[in-house]
Structures are given as C-alpha cells and as structure tokens.
Amino acid sequence: MKETYQTDGGHSDGHGLPPMYSIKRWLVTTNHKDIGILYIITSLFFLVMGGVLALLIRLQLWLPRDPGEGILSAFAYNQSVTAHGLIMVFWFLSPFAFGFANYIVPLQIGARDLAFPRLNALSYWLYLISGILLGVSFFQGGTFNGGWTVYAPLNLPTFTPQIGATSAVLALFIFSVAITAGSVNFLTTIHRMRAKGMTLLNMPLFTWTILLTVWMMLFAFASLLAALMILSSDRILGTTYFSGTGTQGSLLWTHLFWFFGHPEVYIVFFPALGAMAEIFQTFTGRRIVGRKWFIAALVLVTIQSFAVWMHHMFLTGINLEVKTIFMITTIGISLPFDLMVFSLIYTLLKGKIQFTTPFLFAFGGLILFIIGGITGVFLGAVVLDYEFRGTYWVVAHFHYVMVGGVTGLIAGIYYWYPKITGKMYDEFIGKISFILYFIGFNLLYFPLFIAWETPRRVFTYHPSLIPWHQIATIGAFILALSFAIMLYNFYKSLFDGEDAPDSPWKYASTLEWSLPSPPPLENWEGTPTYENGFLEFLPEKKIKTDGGETIHEK
Amino acid sequence: MGVKQFMKNEQKTQHIETHASIWPLFISIGVLIFLLGLSGINTGSTLYSSLFVIGLLIFSISMIGFGAQRFQGPEGPFGESWPFQGVENMKTGVWLFLASDVVLFGAFIGSAIFIRVAYGWTSWTPVPDDVLPGLINTYLLLTSSFTVILALVATEKKNRYGAVAALTTTFLLGVGFLMNKGIEWNHLYHQGLWLSTNVKTSTFFLTTGLHGAHVIGGLVITLWLIYRAWNGAYLEDNRTIEYFGLYWHFVDIVWLFLFPLFYIL
C-alpha cells in the first residue's frame, strides 16, 4: 500500500488540513510533525538572536573598558548579558530539543500523534508569543538587565524600573505556562500510547531521555512559575515578598529559582544525551553497552536533580552542615553521569564506527561534556566554590556543559534531517561545519578557564588577561561561522539534496526509520506492534462505506 | 485474524482524527496583547490599559471557541500504557496537571512560611482579625465539593435535571465563597490593609488570591458544564464531570491548608 502514501505529507484532504505549501497550514496545524518543524525553525531563530547578543558581548570584551567605551553602553551590556542567557537557556535550548521530541517521540513509540494535539499547538504558540514579548521588551525602555538568574533585589522596580524588565518577567512566566502544558502532554503520550510490546524498558533512549526531561519539567517549572508569579506581583501589584524582610527576601528568590534552576541543567542536557545515545548506537552498529544501567542512571539523576539546588547558594548564609549535605549530593550526582559516559565510550570501543557528520557532532559533544563535567566538580566543592563563584570559571564550565549539549542536539538535527525533510544533507559541508564548530568552540570557551579570574557579568578585567579574551572573541566568530555554514547546508540541501530513503543509516534500529521520509500525516498504514519481539505492522482493514469507497485512499 | 480483532480494527479505522484548529493561535495572540498591556498597566496610560482589555477579550472569546470546537484527538485503547492502563488520557493529564499545581501551591505556601520565619514566627499574627469569614468559606467549599459528587451520581442515574441542579448548587456555593471573600477583603482594605501594606499582608492576599483565581477558573468551567448538562450531555459519558471534580476537590484541599495557615496560626 506504499503507493498511497503522500510522501510530502501535504495532501489537501488530510482531514481538513491545508497542504504544506499553504501558509494557513502552519497557522492551524495540530499535527506533531508540523509542530516539531515549527519548534525547530523558531528556536533556530532565537539561536541567531542570542548568538548576535553573544557576539556583541565578545566584541565589548575585546579590551577591558570603562563604562561607555566600546560598542555597548553599560546598560546595553547588562541587557545583552541578561537577554543572551535567557534566550539561549529558555527560548533556544529546550524548544530546539522539543522540536525533535515533537517530531520523533510519537514515531519512536508508535503513536499517531501526541495525546492532546490542540494543547500541543497551544504550547507552541504560547512559546512563540513569549519570545515575541521578550523581543518587544527591548523597546520598552530596555529589557531586564539584572542577569539571567533574575536575582533579588535587582529584579525589583527599585533597581530595574523600566517597563521592559516587567515584560521580560511576564514573557518568562508565559513561557513556563507553555512548558507545563507541554510536559503534561508528553507525559500522557509516552506513558499511555506506546505500541504493543514496547514496554518502558524497551523504549528507545531518546524517548527515555524526553520522558525523564518532562517529568523534571513538570515539577521544576512549577517552582519557576510560582517564583515568577510572586515576582510579577511584587513588580505590578506592589507586594513585598523580595524586599519586605531584607536579605531573607533575596534568599527566598534563590531557593525558588534554583529549585527550578538545577533540574533545568538536566532538562536542557538530557535530550542531547538521548540524541547522542541514539547516534552512537546507529553509527557503531551496536546496542549501547549496559543499556539497563544507562537507563537506571538517567532515572537516578532525574530524582537526585531535585536535591542539589543549594550548591548554587554556597556563598549565602546557609549553615555549613546544610552546605555539606548539598556538596555530597552534588558530587554524588556526577557518579551516574560517569556511568553514562563510560557506557557511551565502551559502545564506541565495541562497535565499528562510521564517521558521519552526526556521529562527529555526537562524539564532539561527549568530549566537551566530559570537560564541562570535570570542571563542574570544582564548583560543587564548598571550599573551592568560595574562590570560583562569580568568576569566569563558572562561565566557562556551564558553557562547556550547555553548549556541549547543543553539540549533541546539532548531531540530532543532522541525524534526523533526512527523516524530516526527505532530503540528504551535504556530507562534505557537514564535516567542514563540524571542524569549524569544534575549533571555534574550544577557542571561545577554553581560554575562559585560563582567564578565570575575570569577574562574571562585568565588562572590565585585568589587562594581563587581554590575550585570552581576544582569542575567545576570535573563537566566537569562528563558532558563528560554523552555524552559518550549517544553516546554509540545510537550506541548500532542501532543494538539491538527494532524496532520502526510509533509512539512510544502515544500523538505525528505532521505529521512525521504518517509515517513508518524511512520514505521512498519520504516520502508519497499519498498527505498529512489537508484540512478537520484532517490529510488525498489523494490517488495518479498509472500512467499506455504503458507497464502497475507502476512507484512507484518495 | 479472529472476528474480535477484525471488529476492533474496523472500529479503529472509522475513527477520524482532526488535525487543524485556529484557536491555539488566537488564544496566544490574546495572551500576548494582554501581557503587553499588563507590563505597563501601572503607568496609567490608555495605551496599556486598552491593550490589557483587548487582550483579555480576544483571549476569552478564543477560549470559548477552543472549548466549543469539536476536536478528535487520538483515542485508545493503545498498546502499552503502564502504569496508567486503567486511566484514560484525559484523566492522566488532569492528574499530572494537579501534580504540577501541588508544587505551585507548595512553593507559594513554602514562601509564606519562609517569610514568616524570617520575620519572626511568634511576632506574626494573622492578617484577618476575624476567623469567621474564613471558617464559613471552608464550609462553603467543602459543601460544593460534595455537590459535584451529587452531580456525578445524578448523571449515573441519567437524571439530567438532577445534574443541572447539583452543578448549579456548586456554582452558587463557589460564588458565595468569592462574595464572602470580597466582603472580607473590602473590610480589610478599609482597615488600611492591602497587598502592599507590609510583607505579612503580601503573603496573605497573594496566596489566598492565587487560590481565589483557581476558584474563579473552576466556576467558569462549572458554567460550561451546566450549559452542556442542560442540553443533555454527560448522561452517557460523565467523565468530564469526574475530572472537573478532581480539580475542584484539589482546590478545596488547598484551602484546608491555607485556612489554618492564614487565619489561625
């Protein structure tokens, strides 16, 4: 029955859905694959926005300067640093990962769509308008300029009186609402709608990481939501939560924020880890070593992630006993990660590696994450943290972790590009983009470890560190160039790439690769099942109506 | 293939899913305009106030459109659903939402307690000087939770007017709760106590206000249920009332924590 598939998924009689070339389609669609594409494109837009801000920051840091010198005013610099952080963490990273999650997870578990398709569309549109609101905030007297952690008391009108700062807080608030709706949707889908035989333990690793990500999101973002509601109320209604009891109000903000903020690190990183695990398996032709333990480690991290937040607060007046407990939980959470890293490395050793672009990015992501992880252990130790807190060590560390995660997700976009578009990307340009990416990344972030004595969030530093900051700035532009080449590759291949077969990867084993590229609107002709231990499609009888016509055929 | 399997497959193909809805976009546009208005509402400028009102209008109309649209999502039974085999999608979704709401209220209540500890636990007295309005409200909410169950029972007995009557009682009890709270807040306001008076009144008004917002949301849903029940819905399938009941009980239970915290301790 393959001939009856519309391989562009764009047939106009798709249950009232206009064809893909129509703009209307993209305004009304509730299909998980369409919304996945919308997420990916929108998040790439925010990547460019956050990236331009980062380049502005790096240009300003070319030399240590006094306020007002260089291309950014002091106020503009603070806005750039804040908005760069907010955009990259909230409006780029998670939505980028959830573009894949939308597209791939229902395909991997054998579902026709998410459990609540309209709610899924609502999540996307709320995400988009939250980003637009953040963009508008720049023009309302300047956006929020108190750092991405929105610490009290800087988050109060006394210090950030501009209307744009309030808009930024409201943007973050509605973003959190969108995330909560999305979490409910994905949890219901993954827990309820798997194909027969696909037990939790048989689930592909990417779906596993998304499942655990949304569990963390469900609780972590509720805490952020509360924090932002209280903050909005302090800013608009005039309540005094964060100012009424002096420094304790500031401490309250850090509790609320980091109870969300630390799980957020894993929320951002897990999807990348899942993509990396899939890619390692596909391009080594081997199942991941210690799969069960890998999953157990993921679950452990998910639970433990809610018991480490105070390590962001070692410089506050919390007593030493509590700090010690949180030091132990923090160092402890690196152990399951060690297990996962070793499991990925052993998979490489035991398999036969194909050096495709997605593999290179996934492997690069692993190396960067190892460096980021090790440098993080320093920060987890109370005594060392006293020294490193508020310096560029922190900046370098979390960029290695977070942008290491981005590397894994870029591996993912190369990996699933043929499935989503039906075209192959250009392998040669892909490899060039990887080389530039890896060089640019390390030129940008590694010198920051060496120049760690630079104070964070400040645009001046000791002149002896100038060479390191200039190397970093050059690296930033190389990294930006690699993204430009990557986007060019995707754009060009859309028109003159080769047509992709169902599975361009020889050893891909997950369900999405058994479908045409791109998959038809309702994914399956029959009902996918693993009941007998392997993938089968149970035939679905075409229902005869009175006129003898069939429903699914054109 | 057995006859049973064949029948099942036949039923499945008859089920046609919807893939298009304009309402999520319209709702979001409404929210954007509303939030833009809210951001500068304190400036007192007409631009911001009108954005606020227009956004709210677009949002409300779109929500009605969203609710009224007949939309067919994926339906079970699905292959593997552990550990939620017996809990259908919507019910799972409601429970998950409530789990997240528990953390939301947990953070609000935690913040209130945190601030009270910072302020000095014993030097803090409840904001309302009179415990009676809070107590009455507790009884009103408890009773309204009971009447939701009566509505559920009525639909099981295929009693359309019973269901409408029970839901209307729920609605009236909820309105009573809000009116009682309004009188109380008005009274406090005239004593010079409001959101921004001090940190104590901040926690009182904001936390009970968040709860009040949940009550208002519940009442909007109740109105919808009454309208649908009047037209004979829920007699065959009363799951919607059951799921609303879950939410309504949750709002009730939250009050059972707020009442002692803000009126007695």
XYZ file of N, CA and C in Angstrom, chain B residues 30-226:
591
model
N -4.199 36.688 21.925
C -4.871 37.361 23.041
C -3.959 37.490 24.248
N -3.260 36.390 24.574
C -2.361 36.405 25.731
C -1.249 37.435 25.525
N -0.708 37.498 24.305
C 0.384 38.442 24.023
C -0.070 39.879 24.267
N -1.234 40.219 23.714
C -1.719 41.595 23.856
C -2.029 41.896 25.321
N -2.625 40.911 25.991
C -2.954 41.059 27.409
C -1.692 41.324 28.241
N -0.651 40.524 28.000
C 0.569 40.676 28.799
C 1.283 41.989 28.484
N 1.232 42.397 27.210
C 1.816 43.690 26.852
C 1.127 44.804 27.635
N -0.204 44.723 27.699
C -0.947 45.711 28.473
C -0.581 45.647 29.939
N -0.469 44.427 30.458
C -0.179 44.242 31.884
C 1.190 44.826 32.244
N 2.159 44.703 31.315
C 3.525 45.123 31.641
C 3.578 46.603 32.020
N 2.731 47.424 31.365
C 2.810 48.852 31.659
C 1.559 49.392 32.314
N 0.775 48.491 32.938
C -0.530 48.905 33.472
C -0.369 49.975 34.554
N 0.779 49.930 35.266
C 0.986 50.893 36.348
C 1.282 52.301 35.863
N 1.631 52.440 34.565
C 1.905 53.776 34.058
C 0.620 54.580 33.944
N -0.519 53.864 33.950
C -1.798 54.556 33.835
C -2.093 55.053 32.429
N -1.260 54.695 31.456
C -1.503 55.184 30.093
C -2.651 54.418 29.468
N -3.406 55.110 28.621
C -4.573 54.479 27.990
C -4.149 53.365 27.070
N -2.975 53.526 26.434
C -2.500 52.502 25.507
C -2.395 51.163 26.226
N -1.700 51.167 27.364
C -1.501 49.911 28.077
C -2.816 49.361 28.620
N -3.677 50.239 29.154
C -4.952 49.740 29.688
C -5.797 49.141 28.582
N -5.793 49.803 27.390
C -6.649 49.254 26.330
C -6.073 47.937 25.804
N -4.732 47.838 25.710
C -4.145 46.562 25.311
C -4.577 45.462 26.277
N -4.546 45.805 27.557
C -4.924 44.863 28.608
C -6.343 44.345 28.373
N -7.264 45.272 28.149
C -8.676 44.894 27.978
C -8.892 44.126 26.671
N -8.296 44.650 25.573
C -8.478 43.991 24.276
C -7.917 42.575 24.315
N -6.717 42.438 24.900
C -6.095 41.113 25.004
C -6.980 40.142 25.758
N -7.536 40.638 26.869
C -8.407 39.789 27.687
C -9.630 39.344 26.893
N -10.170 40.276 26.095
C -11.345 39.957 25.276
C -11.023 38.881 24.243
N -9.927 39.097 23.501
C -9.548 38.123 22.470
C -9.317 36.761 23.113
N -8.624 36.790 24.255
C -8.345 35.542 24.962
C -9.642 34.828 25.333
N -10.606 35.578 25.925
C -11.840 34.936 26.389
C -12.638 34.352 25.229
N -12.760 35.145 24.157
C -13.531 34.666 23.009
C -12.867 33.424 22.416
N -11.533 33.463 22.302
C -10.833 32.317 21.727
C -10.956 31.079 22.604
N -10.978 31.299 23.927
C -11.136 30.149 24.816
C -12.501 29.498 24.605
N -13.518 30.344 24.406
C -14.857 29.799 24.143
C -14.828 29.008 22.831
N -14.163 29.589 21.814
C -14.036 28.892 20.531
C -13.323 27.570 20.684
N -12.255 27.587 21.493
C -11.480 26.377 21.747
C -12.351 25.315 22.409
N -13.143 25.752 23.395
C -13.985 24.803 24.113
C -15.117 24.260 23.252
N -15.648 25.128 22.362
C -16.817 24.729 21.581
C -16.443 23.884 20.371
N -15.170 23.959 19.947
C -14.770 23.212 18.757
C -14.821 21.708 19.028
N -15.368 20.989 18.038
C -15.326 19.525 18.159
C -13.994 19.059 17.611
N -13.197 18.510 18.474
C -11.855 18.120 18.066
C -11.600 16.679 18.480
N -11.170 15.873 17.495
C -10.987 14.454 17.752
C -9.493 14.133 17.832
N -8.997 13.918 19.032
C -7.597 13.526 19.191
C -7.467 12.027 19.112
N -6.227 11.528 19.290
C -6.042 10.073 19.269
C -6.816 9.417 20.401
N -7.456 8.283 20.110
C -8.195 7.586 21.150
C -7.678 6.163 21.305
N -7.779 5.663 22.529
C -7.312 4.320 22.806
C -8.275 3.266 22.314
N -8.085 2.015 22.660
C -7.001 1.555 23.525
C -5.665 1.536 22.793
N -4.616 1.806 23.541
C -3.292 1.791 22.967
C -2.592 0.494 23.363
N -1.384 0.302 22.816
C -0.667 -0.950 23.087
C -0.243 -1.080 24.537
N 0.771 -0.289 24.891
C 1.304 -0.369 26.253
C 1.014 0.939 26.969
N 0.463 0.832 28.184
C 0.128 2.046 28.919
C 0.582 1.999 30.369
N 1.506 1.100 30.647
C 1.933 1.013 32.040
C 2.542 2.318 32.482
N 2.321 2.838 33.673
C 1.467 2.270 34.715
C 0.062 2.874 34.709
N -0.412 3.337 33.557
C -1.701 4.027 33.540
C -2.721 3.286 32.680
N -2.716 1.941 32.709
C -3.624 1.195 31.846
C -5.071 1.592 32.062
N -5.451 1.719 33.351
C -6.865 1.940 33.652
C -7.255 3.406 33.675
N -6.324 4.281 33.374
C -6.576 5.712 33.488
C -6.494 6.307 32.101
N -7.626 6.752 31.541
C -7.546 7.189 30.143
C -6.810 8.526 30.037
N -6.517 8.926 28.788
C -5.608 10.052 28.547
C -5.973 11.316 29.323
N -7.238 11.721 29.209
C -7.621 12.993 29.817
C -7.446 12.944 31.323
N -7.801 11.792 31.910
C -7.665 11.666 33.356
C -6.198 11.711 33.760
N -5.347 11.022 33.001
C -3.910 11.073 33.269
C -3.438 12.521 33.205
N -3.881 13.231 32.166
C -3.481 14.618 32.003
C -3.895 15.482 33.183
N -5.138 15.283 33.654
C -5.628 16.088 34.779
C -4.793 15.821 36.024
N -4.516 14.546 36.274
C -3.707 14.214 37.454
C -2.315 14.827 37.362
N -1.711 14.776 36.170
C -0.369 15.338 36.010
C -0.392 16.849 36.233
N -1.444 17.502 35.679
C -1.572 18.941 35.897
C -1.683 19.246 37.386
N -2.480 18.436 38.089
C -2.654 18.669 39.524
C -1.337 18.467 40.265
N -0.535 17.485 39.823
C 0.773 17.257 40.453
C 1.624 18.508 40.337
N 1.582 19.121 39.159
C 2.348 20.339 38.963
C 1.784 21.480 39.808
N 0.456 21.524 39.922
C -0.193 22.559 40.726
C 0.134 22.414 42.207
N 0.343 21.155 42.637
C 0.745 20.926 44.029
C 2.066 21.641 44.299
N 3.001 21.529 43.341
C 4.296 22.191 43.520
C 4.119 23.710 43.490
N 3.238 24.183 42.615
C 2.989 25.627 42.546
C 2.509 26.151 43.891
N 1.460 25.516 44.436
C 0.954 25.961 45.736
C 1.982 25.678 46.824
N 2.712 24.565 46.673
C 3.758 24.246 47.640
C 4.771 25.381 47.717
N 5.145 25.905 46.557
C 6.117 26.998 46.532
C 5.538 28.258 47.154
N 4.251 28.525 46.897
C 3.616 29.710 47.499
C 3.526 29.573 49.016
N 3.066 28.396 49.461
C 2.922 28.190 50.907
C 4.303 28.186 51.557
N 5.273 27.510 50.879
C 6.647 27.487 51.384
C 7.199 28.899 51.521
N 6.925 29.740 50.518
C 7.423 31.119 50.566
C 6.816 31.870 51.746
N 5.510 31.666 51.942
C 4.838 32.360 53.041
C 5.450 31.938 54.377
N 5.715 30.631 54.524
C 6.294 30.147 55.774
C 7.727 30.671 55.931
N 8.478 30.637 54.817
C 9.858 31.132 54.825
C 9.894 32.583 55.304
N 8.977 33.390 54.765
C 8.973 34.807 55.124
C 8.540 34.993 56.574
N 7.609 34.148 56.987
C 7.182 34.289 58.379
C 8.324 33.934 59.334
N 9.096 32.898 58.990
C 10.246 32.529 59.830
C 11.252 33.679 59.845
N 11.506 34.284 58.654
C 12.456 35.396 58.584
C 11.967 36.578 59.413
N 10.663 36.772 59.437
C 10.041 37.892 60.138
C 10.022 37.654 61.641
N 10.036 36.423 62.034
C 9.861 36.049 63.437
C 8.517 35.377 63.590
N 8.521 34.071 63.762
C 7.276 33.300 63.719
C 6.249 33.803 64.727
N 6.729 34.072 65.937
C 5.779 34.383 67.014
C 5.352 35.847 67.011
N 6.128 36.700 66.356
C 5.722 38.112 66.345
C 4.765 38.406 65.193
N 4.200 37.365 64.647
C 3.357 37.465 63.440
C 1.956 37.013 63.814
N 0.968 37.838 63.623
C -0.418 37.435 63.902
C -1.179 37.410 62.589
N -2.240 36.584 62.515
C -2.985 36.505 61.257
C -3.478 37.873 60.806
N -3.548 38.064 59.486
C -3.987 39.348 58.940
C -5.455 39.623 59.265
N -6.381 38.683 58.993
C -7.780 38.978 59.325
C -7.973 38.920 60.836
N -8.630 39.933 61.388
C -8.859 39.914 62.834
C -9.979 38.953 63.206
N -10.759 38.577 62.199
C -11.905 37.703 62.464
C -11.734 36.404 61.682
N -11.846 35.283 62.391
C -11.634 33.998 61.754
C -12.915 33.507 61.055
N -14.054 34.124 61.399
C -15.347 33.606 60.956
C -15.522 33.550 59.427
N -15.186 34.618 58.665
C -15.360 34.520 57.208
C -14.589 33.348 56.616
N -13.386 33.130 57.113
C -12.579 32.003 56.629
C -13.245 30.679 56.941
N -13.807 30.581 58.144
C -14.454 29.334 58.556
C -15.681 29.056 57.692
N -16.477 30.108 57.479
C -17.672 29.951 56.633
C -17.255 29.487 55.238
N -16.175 30.108 54.730
C -15.701 29.739 53.398
C -15.261 28.282 53.322
N -14.662 27.804 54.423
C -14.258 26.407 54.451
C -15.475 25.505 54.256
N -16.549 25.828 54.979
C -17.761 25.008 54.866
C -18.382 25.118 53.476
N -18.366 26.349 52.926
C -18.933 26.530 51.584
C -18.194 25.653 50.572
N -16.856 25.655 50.636
C -16.084 24.890 49.657
C -16.280 23.395 49.843
N -16.276 22.971 51.118
C -16.469 21.540 51.386
C -17.813 21.078 50.829
N -18.839 21.899 51.066
C -20.168 21.539 50.572
C -20.185 21.484 49.049
N -19.493 22.436 48.421
C -19.514 22.470 46.960
C -18.800 21.245 46.384
N -17.793 20.749 47.087
C -17.150 19.513 46.642
C -18.137 18.353 46.691
N -18.972 18.380 47.737
C -19.984 17.334 47.899
C -21.006 17.391 46.763
N -21.404 18.612 46.376
C -22.437 18.716 45.341
C -21.904 18.289 43.969
N -20.577 18.400 43.761
C -20.026 17.888 42.499
C -20.244 16.378 42.422
N -20.054 15.732 43.580
C -20.276 14.287 43.608
C -21.756 13.970 43.343
N -22.633 14.822 43.900
C -24.070 14.629 43.644
C -24.353 14.720 42.141
N -23.675 15.649 41.474
C -23.866 15.786 40.031
C -23.434 14.508 39.316
N -22.314 13.954 39.785
C -21.803 12.731 39.174
C -22.809 11.589 39.358
N -23.353 11.492 40.572
C -24.337 10.443 40.863
C -25.579 10.632 40.000
N -26.005 11.911 39.867
C -27.203 12.196 39.070
C -27.017 11.748 37.622
N -25.814 12.005 37.059
C -25.602 11.592 35.669
C -25.598 10.071 35.560
N -25.095 9.410 36.588
C -25.117 7.950 36.544
C -26.546 7.423 36.549
N -27.427 8.168 37.230
C -28.837 7.766 37.263
C -29.596 8.328 36.076
N -28.884 8.908 35.122
C -29.472 9.501 33.910
C -30.465 10.609 34.252
N -30.202 11.293 35.347
C -31.108 12.351 35.788
C -30.540 13.696 35.351
N -31.032 14.178 34.236
C -30.497 15.401 33.652
C -30.704 16.601 34.567
N -31.928 16.767 35.089
C -32.196 17.942 35.917
C -31.465 17.860 37.246
N -31.307 16.654 37.735
C -30.522 16.467 38.966
C -29.108 16.963 38.771
N -28.528 16.598 37.634
C -27.155 17.007 37.358
C -27.059 18.522 37.268
N -28.034 19.113 36.531
C -28.015 20.576 36.391
C -28.173 21.228 37.756
N -29.085 20.697 38.583
C -29.321 21.292 39.900
C -28.070 21.202 40.769
N -27.410 20.024 40.763
C -26.226 19.851 41.607
C -25.098 20.763 41.143
N -24.936 20.864 39.834
C -23.869 21.726 39.319
C -24.168 23.192 39.621
N -25.445 23.566 39.510
C -25.813 24.951 39.819
C -25.550 25.245 41.290
N -25.857 24.288 42.150
C -25.558 24.484 43.572
C -24.064 24.684 43.771
N -23.265 23.864 43.091
C -21.814 24.016 43.178
C -21.408 25.430 42.785
N -21.991 25.876 41.683
C -21.654 27.208 41.193
C -22.016 28.276 42.224
N -23.227 28.159 42.779
C -23.672 29.168 43.732
C -22.814 29.156 44.992
N -22.432 27.956 45.442
C -21.573 27.879 46.625
C -20.223 28.534 46.344
N -19.708 28.304 45.113
C -18.432 28.924 44.737
C -18.555 30.437 44.701
N -19.671 30.920 44.139
C -19.892 32.367 44.104
C -20.009 32.899 45.529
N -20.691 32.126 46.389
C -20.797 32.515 47.797
C -19.424 32.648 48.430
N -18.550 31.706 48.129
C -17.177 31.744 48.636
C -16.509 33.058 48.231
N -16.636 33.388 46.948
C -15.964 34.590 46.441
C -16.572 35.864 47.022
N -17.921 35.866 47.167
C -18.561 37.054 47.716
C -18.150 37.275 49.172
N -18.126 36.189 49.908
C -17.714 36.255 51.299
C -16.287 36.803 51.392
N -15.421 36.295 50.494
C -14.043 36.746 50.469
C -13.987 38.221 50.085
N -14.843 38.616 49.133
C -14.873 40.013 48.707
C -15.234 40.940 49.861
N -16.253 40.521 50.630
C -16.661 41.329 51.781
C -15.509 41.439 52.776
N -14.845 40.302 53.001
C -13.745 40.278 53.953
C -12.600 41.194 53.492
N -12.255 41.069 52.202
C -11.147 41.879 51.673
C -11.514 43.357 51.734
N -12.749 43.669 51.426
C -13.208 45.050 51.468
C -13.062 45.606 52.885
N -13.444 44.776 53.830
C -13.338 45.146 55.239
C -11.881 45.429 55.613
N -10.980 44.502 55.174
C -9.556 44.672 55.487
C -9.002 45.923 54.812
N -9.464 46.149 53.568
C -8.980 47.306 52.819
C -9.313 48.591 53.567
N -10.506 48.626 54.168
C -10.900 49.837 54.886
C -10.210 49.950 56.226
N -9.601 48.848 56.672
C -8.743 48.942 57.866
C -7.343 49.412 57.479
N -7.121 49.612 56.181
C -5.796 50.046 55.728
C -4.878 48.884 55.407
N -5.428 47.696 55.259
C -4.599 46.531 54.949
C -4.818 46.116 53.498
N -3.742 46.137 52.712
C -3.844 45.714 51.326
C -2.532 45.034 50.920
N -2.488 44.543 49.681
C -1.320 43.801 49.189
C 0.029 44.411 49.563
N 0.121 45.743 49.402
C 1.430 46.376 49.533
C 1.665 46.969 50.917
N 0.734 46.718 51.851
C 0.876 47.338 53.170
C 2.162 46.888 53.856
N 2.326 45.580 53.990
C 3.577 45.054 54.546
C 3.748 43.619 54.055
N 4.837 42.979 54.465
C 5.131 41.662 53.909
C 4.120 40.618 54.385
N 3.530 40.885 55.567
C 2.551 39.950 56.110
C 1.275 39.956 55.250
N 0.793 41.160 54.964
C -0.418 41.239 54.137
C -0.117 40.773 52.703
N 1.140 40.976 52.254
C 1.509 40.495 50.920
C 1.268 39.004 50.798
N 1.786 38.247 51.782
C 1.644 36.785 51.702
C 0.169 36.399 51.816
N -0.569 37.080 52.685
C -1.978 36.728 52.871
C -2.776 36.933 51.589
N -2.683 38.143 51.024
C -3.523 38.443 49.867
C -3.090 37.666 48.631
N -1.768 37.518 48.434
C -1.334 36.868 47.197
C -1.647 35.370 47.220
N -1.392 34.709 48.362
C -1.613 33.258 48.401
C -3.098 32.929 48.334
N -3.903 33.631 49.151
C -5.345 33.352 49.066
C -5.897 33.854 47.730
N -5.246 34.887 47.155
C -5.661 35.380 45.839
C -5.421 34.346 44.757
N -4.272 33.661 44.819
C -3.998 32.604 43.845
C -5.052 31.507 43.962
N -5.394 31.187 45.214
C -6.441 30.188 45.423
C -7.774 30.676 44.855
N -8.064 31.970 45.104
C -9.304 32.550 44.576
C -9.344 32.469 43.058
N -8.176 32.686 42.413
C -8.110 32.593 40.954
C -8.440 31.173 40.500
N -7.992 30.191 41.282
C -8.337 28.802 40.960
C -9.842 28.577 41.090
N -10.440 29.201 42.117
C -11.893 29.062 42.293
C -12.615 29.673 41.099
N -12.163 30.886 40.692
C -12.812 31.545 39.551
C -12.701 30.663 38.305
N -11.501 30.120 38.063
C -11.323 29.218 36.921
C -12.291 28.053 36.989
N -12.437 27.481 38.193
C -13.347 26.359 38.380
C -14.785 26.747 38.088
N -15.163 27.977 38.487
C -16.544 28.415 38.274
C -16.843 28.611 36.793
N -15.849 29.108 36.053
C -16.029 29.246 34.604
C -16.303 27.873 33.990
N -15.517 26.886 34.436
C -15.734 25.525 33.923
C -17.121 25.023 34.337
N -17.518 25.336 35.579
C -18.834 24.888 36.055
C -19.958 25.437 35.180
N -19.834 26.742 34.831
C -20.848 27.343 33.956
C -20.954 26.557 32.655
N -19.799 26.224 32.120
C -19.740 25.447 30.879
C -20.427 24.096 31.053
N -20.126 23.453 32.206
C -20.724 22.137 32.474
C -22.238 22.256 32.598
N -22.709 23.315 33.264
C -24.154 23.497 33.428
C -24.815 23.641 32.059
